[in-house]
PDB file of C-alpha atoms in Angstrom:
ATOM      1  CA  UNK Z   1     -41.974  16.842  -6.498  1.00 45.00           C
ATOM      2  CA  UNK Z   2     -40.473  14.927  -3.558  1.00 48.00           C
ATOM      3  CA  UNK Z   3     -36.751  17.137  -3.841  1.00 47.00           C
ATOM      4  CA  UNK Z   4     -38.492  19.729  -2.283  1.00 50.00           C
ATOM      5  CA  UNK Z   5     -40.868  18.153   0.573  1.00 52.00           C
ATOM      6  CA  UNK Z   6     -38.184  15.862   1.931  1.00 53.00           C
ATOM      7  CA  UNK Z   7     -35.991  17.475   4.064  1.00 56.00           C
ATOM      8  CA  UNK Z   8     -32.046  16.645   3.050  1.00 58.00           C
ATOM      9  CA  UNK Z   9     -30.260  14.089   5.520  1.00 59.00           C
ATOM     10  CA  UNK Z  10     -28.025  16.042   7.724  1.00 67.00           C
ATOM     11  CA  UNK Z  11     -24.657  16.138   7.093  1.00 75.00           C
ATOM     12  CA  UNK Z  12     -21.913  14.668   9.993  1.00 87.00           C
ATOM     13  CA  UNK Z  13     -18.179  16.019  10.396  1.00 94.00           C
ATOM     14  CA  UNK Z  14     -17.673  12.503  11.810  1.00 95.00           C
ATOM     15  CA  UNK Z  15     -13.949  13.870  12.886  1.00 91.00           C
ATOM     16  CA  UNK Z  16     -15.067  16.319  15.044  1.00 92.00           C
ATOM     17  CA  UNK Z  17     -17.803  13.814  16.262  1.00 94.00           C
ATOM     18  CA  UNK Z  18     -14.845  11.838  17.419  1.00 92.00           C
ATOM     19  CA  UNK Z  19     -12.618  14.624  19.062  1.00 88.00           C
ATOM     20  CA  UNK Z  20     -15.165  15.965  20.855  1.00 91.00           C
ATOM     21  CA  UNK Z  21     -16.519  12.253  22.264  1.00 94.00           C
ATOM     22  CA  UNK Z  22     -13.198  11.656  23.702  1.00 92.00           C
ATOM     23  CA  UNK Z  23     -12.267  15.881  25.086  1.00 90.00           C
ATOM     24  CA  UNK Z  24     -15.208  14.940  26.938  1.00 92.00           C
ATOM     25  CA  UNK Z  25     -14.633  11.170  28.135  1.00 93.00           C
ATOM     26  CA  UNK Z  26     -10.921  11.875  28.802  1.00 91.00           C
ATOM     27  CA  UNK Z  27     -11.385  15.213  30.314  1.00 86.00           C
ATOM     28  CA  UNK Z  28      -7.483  15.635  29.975  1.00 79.00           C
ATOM     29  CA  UNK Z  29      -5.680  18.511  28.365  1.00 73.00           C
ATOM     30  CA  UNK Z  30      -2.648  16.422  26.842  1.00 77.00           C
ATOM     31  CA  UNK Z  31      -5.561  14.456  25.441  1.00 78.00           C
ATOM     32  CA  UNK Z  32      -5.577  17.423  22.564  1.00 72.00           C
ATOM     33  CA  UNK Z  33      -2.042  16.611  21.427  1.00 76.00           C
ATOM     34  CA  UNK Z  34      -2.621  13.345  21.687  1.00 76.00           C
ATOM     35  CA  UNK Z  35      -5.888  13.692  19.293  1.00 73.00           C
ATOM     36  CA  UNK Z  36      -3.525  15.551  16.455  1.00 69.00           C
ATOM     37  CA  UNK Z  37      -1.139  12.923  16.385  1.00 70.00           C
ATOM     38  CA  UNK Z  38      -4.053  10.621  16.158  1.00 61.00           C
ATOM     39  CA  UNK Z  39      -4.043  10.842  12.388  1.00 60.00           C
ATOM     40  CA  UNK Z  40      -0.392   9.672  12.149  1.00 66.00           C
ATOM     41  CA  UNK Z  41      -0.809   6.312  14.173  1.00 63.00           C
ATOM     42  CA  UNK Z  42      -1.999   3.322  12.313  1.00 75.00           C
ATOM     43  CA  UNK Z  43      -1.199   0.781  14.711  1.00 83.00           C
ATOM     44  CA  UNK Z  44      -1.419   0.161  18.066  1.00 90.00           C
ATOM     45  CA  UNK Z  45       1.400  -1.274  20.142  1.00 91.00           C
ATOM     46  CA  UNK Z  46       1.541  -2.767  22.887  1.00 94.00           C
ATOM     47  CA  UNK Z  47       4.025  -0.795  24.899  1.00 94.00           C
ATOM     48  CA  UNK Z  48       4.436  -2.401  28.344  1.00 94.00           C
ATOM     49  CA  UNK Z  49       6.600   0.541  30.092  1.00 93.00           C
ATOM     50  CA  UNK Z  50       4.109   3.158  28.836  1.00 93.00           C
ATOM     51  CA  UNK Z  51       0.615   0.904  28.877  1.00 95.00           C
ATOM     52  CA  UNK Z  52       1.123  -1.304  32.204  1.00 96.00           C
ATOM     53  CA  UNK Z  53       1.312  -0.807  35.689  1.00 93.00           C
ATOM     54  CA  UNK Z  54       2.869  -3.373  38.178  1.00 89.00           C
ATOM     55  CA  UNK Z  55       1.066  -4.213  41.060  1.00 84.00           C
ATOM     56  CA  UNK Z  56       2.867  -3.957  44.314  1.00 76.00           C
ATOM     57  CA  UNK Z  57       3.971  -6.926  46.025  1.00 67.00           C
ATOM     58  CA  UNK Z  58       4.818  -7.274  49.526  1.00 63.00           C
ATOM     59  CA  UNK Z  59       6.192  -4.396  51.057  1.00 58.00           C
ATOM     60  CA  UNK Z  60       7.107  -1.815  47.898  1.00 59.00           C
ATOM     61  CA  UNK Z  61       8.502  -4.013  45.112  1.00 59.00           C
ATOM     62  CA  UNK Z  62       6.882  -4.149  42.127  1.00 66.00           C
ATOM     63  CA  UNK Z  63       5.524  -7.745  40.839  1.00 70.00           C
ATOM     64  CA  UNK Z  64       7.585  -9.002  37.987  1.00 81.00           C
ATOM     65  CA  UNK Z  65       5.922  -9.759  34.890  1.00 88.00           C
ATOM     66  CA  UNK Z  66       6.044 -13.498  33.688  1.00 90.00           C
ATOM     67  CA  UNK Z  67       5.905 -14.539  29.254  1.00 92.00           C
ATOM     68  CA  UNK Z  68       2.253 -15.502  30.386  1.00 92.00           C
ATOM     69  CA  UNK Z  69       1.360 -11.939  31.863  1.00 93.00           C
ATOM     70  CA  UNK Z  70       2.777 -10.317  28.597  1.00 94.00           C
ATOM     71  CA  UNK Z  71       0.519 -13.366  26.367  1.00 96.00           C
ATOM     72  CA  UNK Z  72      -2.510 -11.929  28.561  1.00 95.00           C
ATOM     73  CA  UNK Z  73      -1.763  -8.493  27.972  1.00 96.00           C
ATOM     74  CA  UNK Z  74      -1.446  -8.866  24.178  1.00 97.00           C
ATOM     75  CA  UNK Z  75      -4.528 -11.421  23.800  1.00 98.00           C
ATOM     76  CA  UNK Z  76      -6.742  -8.818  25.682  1.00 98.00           C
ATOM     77  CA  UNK Z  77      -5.290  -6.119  23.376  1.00 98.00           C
ATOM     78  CA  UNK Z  78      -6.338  -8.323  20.123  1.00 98.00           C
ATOM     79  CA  UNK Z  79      -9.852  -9.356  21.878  1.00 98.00           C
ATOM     80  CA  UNK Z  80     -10.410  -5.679  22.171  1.00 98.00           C
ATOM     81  CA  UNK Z  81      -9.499  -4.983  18.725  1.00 98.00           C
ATOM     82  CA  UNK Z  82     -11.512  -7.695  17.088  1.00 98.00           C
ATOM     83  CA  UNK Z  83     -14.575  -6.781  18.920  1.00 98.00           C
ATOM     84  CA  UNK Z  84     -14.740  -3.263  17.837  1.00 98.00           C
ATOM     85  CA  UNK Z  85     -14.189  -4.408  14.101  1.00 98.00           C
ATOM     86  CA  UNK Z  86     -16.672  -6.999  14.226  1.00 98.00           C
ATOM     87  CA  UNK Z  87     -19.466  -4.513  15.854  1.00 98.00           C
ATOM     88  CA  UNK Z  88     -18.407  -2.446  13.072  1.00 98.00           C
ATOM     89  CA  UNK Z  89     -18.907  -4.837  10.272  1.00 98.00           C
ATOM     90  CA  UNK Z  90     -22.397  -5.857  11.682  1.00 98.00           C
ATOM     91  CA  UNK Z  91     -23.050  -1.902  11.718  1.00 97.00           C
ATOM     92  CA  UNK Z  92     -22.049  -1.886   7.865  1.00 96.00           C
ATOM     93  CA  UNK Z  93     -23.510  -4.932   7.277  1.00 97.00           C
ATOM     94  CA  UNK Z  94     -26.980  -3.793   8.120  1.00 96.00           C
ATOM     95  CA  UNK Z  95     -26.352  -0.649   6.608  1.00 94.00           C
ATOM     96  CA  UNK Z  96     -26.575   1.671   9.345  1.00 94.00           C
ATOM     97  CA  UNK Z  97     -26.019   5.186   9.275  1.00 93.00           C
ATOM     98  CA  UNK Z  98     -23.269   6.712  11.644  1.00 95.00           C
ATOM     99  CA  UNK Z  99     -24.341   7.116  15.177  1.00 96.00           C
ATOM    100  CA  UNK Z 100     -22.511   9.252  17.590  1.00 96.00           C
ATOM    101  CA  UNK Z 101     -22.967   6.598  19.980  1.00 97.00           C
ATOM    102  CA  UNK Z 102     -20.658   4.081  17.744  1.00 98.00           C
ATOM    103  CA  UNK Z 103     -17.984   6.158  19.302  1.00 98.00           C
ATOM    104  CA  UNK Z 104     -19.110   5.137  22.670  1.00 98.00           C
ATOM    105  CA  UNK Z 105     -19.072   1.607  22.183  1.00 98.00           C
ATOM    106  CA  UNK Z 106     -15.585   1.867  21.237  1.00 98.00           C
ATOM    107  CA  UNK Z 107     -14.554   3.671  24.447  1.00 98.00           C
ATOM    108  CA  UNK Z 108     -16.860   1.243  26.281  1.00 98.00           C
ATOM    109  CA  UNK Z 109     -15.424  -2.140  25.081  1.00 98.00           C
ATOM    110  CA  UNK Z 110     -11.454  -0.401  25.668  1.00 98.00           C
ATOM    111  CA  UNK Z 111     -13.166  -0.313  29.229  1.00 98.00           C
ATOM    112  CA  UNK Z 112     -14.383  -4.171  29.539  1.00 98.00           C
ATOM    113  CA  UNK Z 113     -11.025  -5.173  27.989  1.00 98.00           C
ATOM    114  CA  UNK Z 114      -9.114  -3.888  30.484  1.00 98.00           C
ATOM    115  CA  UNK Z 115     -11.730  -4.821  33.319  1.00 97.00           C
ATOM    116  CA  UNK Z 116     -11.174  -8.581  31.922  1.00 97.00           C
ATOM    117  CA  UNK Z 117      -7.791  -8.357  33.624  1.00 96.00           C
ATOM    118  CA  UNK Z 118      -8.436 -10.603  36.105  1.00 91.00           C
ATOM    119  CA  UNK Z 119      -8.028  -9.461  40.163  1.00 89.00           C
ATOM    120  CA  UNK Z 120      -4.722 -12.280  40.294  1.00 88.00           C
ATOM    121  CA  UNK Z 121      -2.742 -10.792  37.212  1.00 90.00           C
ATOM    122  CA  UNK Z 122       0.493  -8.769  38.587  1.00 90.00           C
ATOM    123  CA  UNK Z 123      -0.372  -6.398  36.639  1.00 94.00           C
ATOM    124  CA  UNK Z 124      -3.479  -3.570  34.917  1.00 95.00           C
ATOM    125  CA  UNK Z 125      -3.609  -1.802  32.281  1.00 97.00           C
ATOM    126  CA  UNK Z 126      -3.345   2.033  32.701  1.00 96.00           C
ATOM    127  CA  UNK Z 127      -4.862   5.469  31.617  1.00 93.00           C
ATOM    128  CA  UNK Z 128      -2.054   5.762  28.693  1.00 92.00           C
ATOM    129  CA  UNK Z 129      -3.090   2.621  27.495  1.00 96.00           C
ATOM    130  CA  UNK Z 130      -6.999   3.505  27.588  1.00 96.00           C
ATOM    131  CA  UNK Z 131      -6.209   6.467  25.658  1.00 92.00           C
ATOM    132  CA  UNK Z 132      -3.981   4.990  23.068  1.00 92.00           C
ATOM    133  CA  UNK Z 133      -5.970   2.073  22.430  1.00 95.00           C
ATOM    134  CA  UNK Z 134      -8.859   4.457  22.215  1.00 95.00           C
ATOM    135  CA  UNK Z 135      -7.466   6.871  19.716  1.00 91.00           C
ATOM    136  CA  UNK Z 136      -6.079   4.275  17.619  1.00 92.00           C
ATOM    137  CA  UNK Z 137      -9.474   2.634  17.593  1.00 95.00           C
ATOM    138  CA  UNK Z 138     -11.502   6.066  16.644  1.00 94.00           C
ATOM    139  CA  UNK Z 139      -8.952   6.575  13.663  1.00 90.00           C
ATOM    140  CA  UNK Z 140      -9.770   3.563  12.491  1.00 92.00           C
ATOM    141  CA  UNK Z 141     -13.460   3.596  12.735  1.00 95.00           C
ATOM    142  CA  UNK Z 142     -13.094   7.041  11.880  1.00 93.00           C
ATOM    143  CA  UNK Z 143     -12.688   5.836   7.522  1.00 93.00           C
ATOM    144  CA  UNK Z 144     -15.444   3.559   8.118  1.00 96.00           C
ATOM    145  CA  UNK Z 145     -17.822   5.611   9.591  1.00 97.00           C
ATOM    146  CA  UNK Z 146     -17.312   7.894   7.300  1.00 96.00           C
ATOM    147  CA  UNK Z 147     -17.852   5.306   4.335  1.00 96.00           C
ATOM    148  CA  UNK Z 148     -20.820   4.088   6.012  1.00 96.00           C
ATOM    149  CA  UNK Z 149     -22.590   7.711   6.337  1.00 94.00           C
ATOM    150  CA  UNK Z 150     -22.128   7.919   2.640  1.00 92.00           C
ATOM    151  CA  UNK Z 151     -23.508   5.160   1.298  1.00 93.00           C
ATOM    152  CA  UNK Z 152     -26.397   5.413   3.452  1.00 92.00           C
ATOM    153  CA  UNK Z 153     -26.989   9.130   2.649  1.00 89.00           C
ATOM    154  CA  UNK Z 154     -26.888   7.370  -1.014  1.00 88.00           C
ATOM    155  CA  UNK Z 155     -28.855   4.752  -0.307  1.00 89.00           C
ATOM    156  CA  UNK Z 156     -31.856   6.824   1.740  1.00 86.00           C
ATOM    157  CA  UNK Z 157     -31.454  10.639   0.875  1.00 74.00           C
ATOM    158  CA  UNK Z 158     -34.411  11.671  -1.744  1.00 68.00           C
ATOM    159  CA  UNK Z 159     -32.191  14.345  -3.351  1.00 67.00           C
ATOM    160  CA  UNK Z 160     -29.384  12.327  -3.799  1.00 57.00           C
ATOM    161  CA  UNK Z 161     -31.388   9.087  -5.539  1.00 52.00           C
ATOM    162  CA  UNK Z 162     -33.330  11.664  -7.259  1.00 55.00           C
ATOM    163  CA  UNK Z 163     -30.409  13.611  -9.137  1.00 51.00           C
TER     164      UNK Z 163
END
């Protein structure tokens, strides 16, 4: 009987998966609070006093920000977005199981988006907006992962097909 020679696929707390990932990436206590209220945010908005920093013109004022900075900011924003759903929906296309490392190419494409800034803009992107972006993008992988883990464990576990 193959029930018993086949050892079961391992089961994945894919929320924890994702806390952990980013305790450790962040490295920032307020990161933990920001985690909890994770599960309450289902957008992300662009919020340019919280998210941007100004670059310092000559002597100490601050740049101002033109309509075409704030297009930039928001067009990076939805780049970054789009990419991580569309490597997602190649993931679930080909029926991959979840990977911790999915996680990591989230936090790693929030990183090239804001590196695409380029060196002329008045202004960057800071560490609140890494984070935010980041979270927002882990809860919403998070459902999919989680969708994807299952219907692989369907699709490939022995036990399962076999009951």
């Amino acid at each position: 009987c193959l029930s018993s020679a086949a050892p079961p696929l391992e089961e994945v707390d894919i929320d924890v998966d994702i806390e952990n990932v980013l305790l450790d990436h962040f490295k920032e206590p307020n990161v933990v609070k920001q985690i909890l209220n994770l599960y309450q945010n289902n957008i992300f908005s662009l919020d340019i006093e919280k998210h941007v920093s100004k670059k310092k013109g000559f002597r100490i004022f601050s740049k101002s920000l033109d309509d075409a900075d704030v297009n930039n900011m928001h067009h990076i924003t939805e780049s970054i977005i789009m990419r991580v759903k569309a490597n997602i929906e190649k993931k679930e296309k080909d029926k991959m199981d979840y990977s911790r490392t999915f996680i990591h190419e989230i936090l790693k494409e929030v990183g090239k988006g804001m590196n695409s800034v380029p060196n002329t803009a008045n202004y960057t992107f800071n560490k609140d907006y890494r984070i935010d972006l980041s979270l927002y993008l882990c809860r919403m992988a998070a459902e999919r992962f989680k969708d994807m883990h299952t219907a692989f464990r369907k699709a490939n576990d022995p036990v399962v097909y076999l009951e």
